[in-house]
Short mmCIF file of C-alpha atoms in Angstrom, two decimals:
data_model
loop_
_atom_site.label_atom_id
_atom_site.label_comp_id
_atom_site.label_asym_id
_atom_site.label_seq_id
_atom_site.Cartn_x
_atom_site.Cartn_y
_atom_site.Cartn_z
CA MET A 134 0.00 0.00 0.00
CA LEU A 135 1.29 3.43 -0.97
CA GLY A 136 -0.25 5.69 1.64
CA ASN A 137 -3.98 5.32 0.98
CA LEU A 138 -3.50 4.00 -2.56
CA PRO A 139 -3.59 0.22 -3.14
CA ILE A 140 -0.56 -1.11 -5.01
CA GLU A 141 -2.80 -2.74 -7.63
CA THR A 142 -4.31 0.62 -8.51
CA ALA A 143 -0.89 2.22 -8.79
CA ALA A 144 0.38 -0.59 -11.02
CA PHE A 145 -2.70 -0.39 -13.24
CA ALA A 146 -2.33 3.38 -13.58
CA LEU A 147 1.33 2.99 -14.48
CA LEU A 148 0.48 0.38 -17.12
CA LEU A 149 -2.18 2.61 -18.66
CA ALA A 150 0.27 5.51 -18.64
CA LEU A 151 2.85 3.40 -20.45
CA ILE A 152 0.38 2.46 -23.18
CA ALA A 153 -0.97 5.99 -23.54
CA SER A 154 2.49 7.55 -23.67
CA VAL A 155 3.61 5.17 -26.44
CA ILE A 156 0.55 6.01 -28.55
CA GLY A 157 0.66 9.72 -27.79
CA GLY A 158 4.40 9.96 -28.33
CA ALA A 159 4.22 8.22 -31.69
CA PHE A 160 1.37 10.44 -32.83
CA GLY A 161 3.10 13.60 -31.61
CA GLY A 162 6.38 12.54 -33.19
CA VAL A 163 4.75 12.10 -36.58
CA LEU A 164 3.00 15.45 -36.29
CA THR A 165 6.10 17.39 -35.28
CA GLY A 166 8.90 15.63 -37.15
CA GLY A 167 7.21 13.53 -39.79
CA LYS A 168 8.20 15.74 -42.69
CA ALA A 169 11.81 16.26 -41.67
CA LEU A 170 12.66 12.74 -40.44
CA GLY A 171 10.12 10.58 -42.18
CA PRO A 172 7.05 9.20 -40.44
CA GLN A 173 8.56 5.90 -39.31
CA LEU A 174 11.61 7.40 -37.60
CA ALA A 175 9.56 10.22 -36.10
CA ALA A 176 7.02 7.75 -34.68
CA PHE A 177 9.80 5.57 -33.25
CA MET A 178 11.56 8.49 -31.60
CA GLY A 179 8.29 9.98 -30.35
CA SER A 180 7.18 6.70 -28.80
CA PHE A 181 10.54 6.27 -27.08
CA TYR A 182 10.68 9.75 -25.60
CA GLY A 183 6.96 9.69 -24.84
CA VAL A 184 7.49 6.67 -22.58
CA VAL A 185 10.41 8.33 -20.82
CA ALA A 186 8.46 11.50 -20.02
CA GLY A 187 5.01 9.97 -19.55
CA THR A 188 6.04 7.19 -17.19
CA ALA A 189 8.12 9.50 -15.02
CA GLY A 190 5.33 12.05 -14.83
CA VAL A 191 2.66 9.52 -13.91
CA LEU A 192 4.93 7.84 -11.37
CA ILE A 193 5.52 11.17 -9.64
CA GLY A 194 1.79 11.87 -9.77
CA ILE A 195 0.97 8.49 -8.22
CA LEU A 196 3.47 9.02 -5.40
CA VAL A 197 2.20 12.53 -4.68
CA SER A 198 -1.45 11.45 -4.69
CA ALA A 199 -0.66 8.45 -2.51
CA PHE A 200 0.90 10.51 0.25
CA ILE A 201 -1.39 13.56 0.07
CA GLY A 202 -4.71 11.71 -0.06
#
């Protein structure tokens, strides 16, 4: 248990964040760099960096909400 947050809920939220950040990063990568890099490379780079930023952000959010709530 993380504060008042069950560990199952935190793990499920982290899994959903991982999936959403891959999809969002790939989509954002194609939109921002698709013309310059090509859509495949832009989607690959966007999905990689989306996971890095999205997972860290959601993990921090889970920890903050677990100890505040």
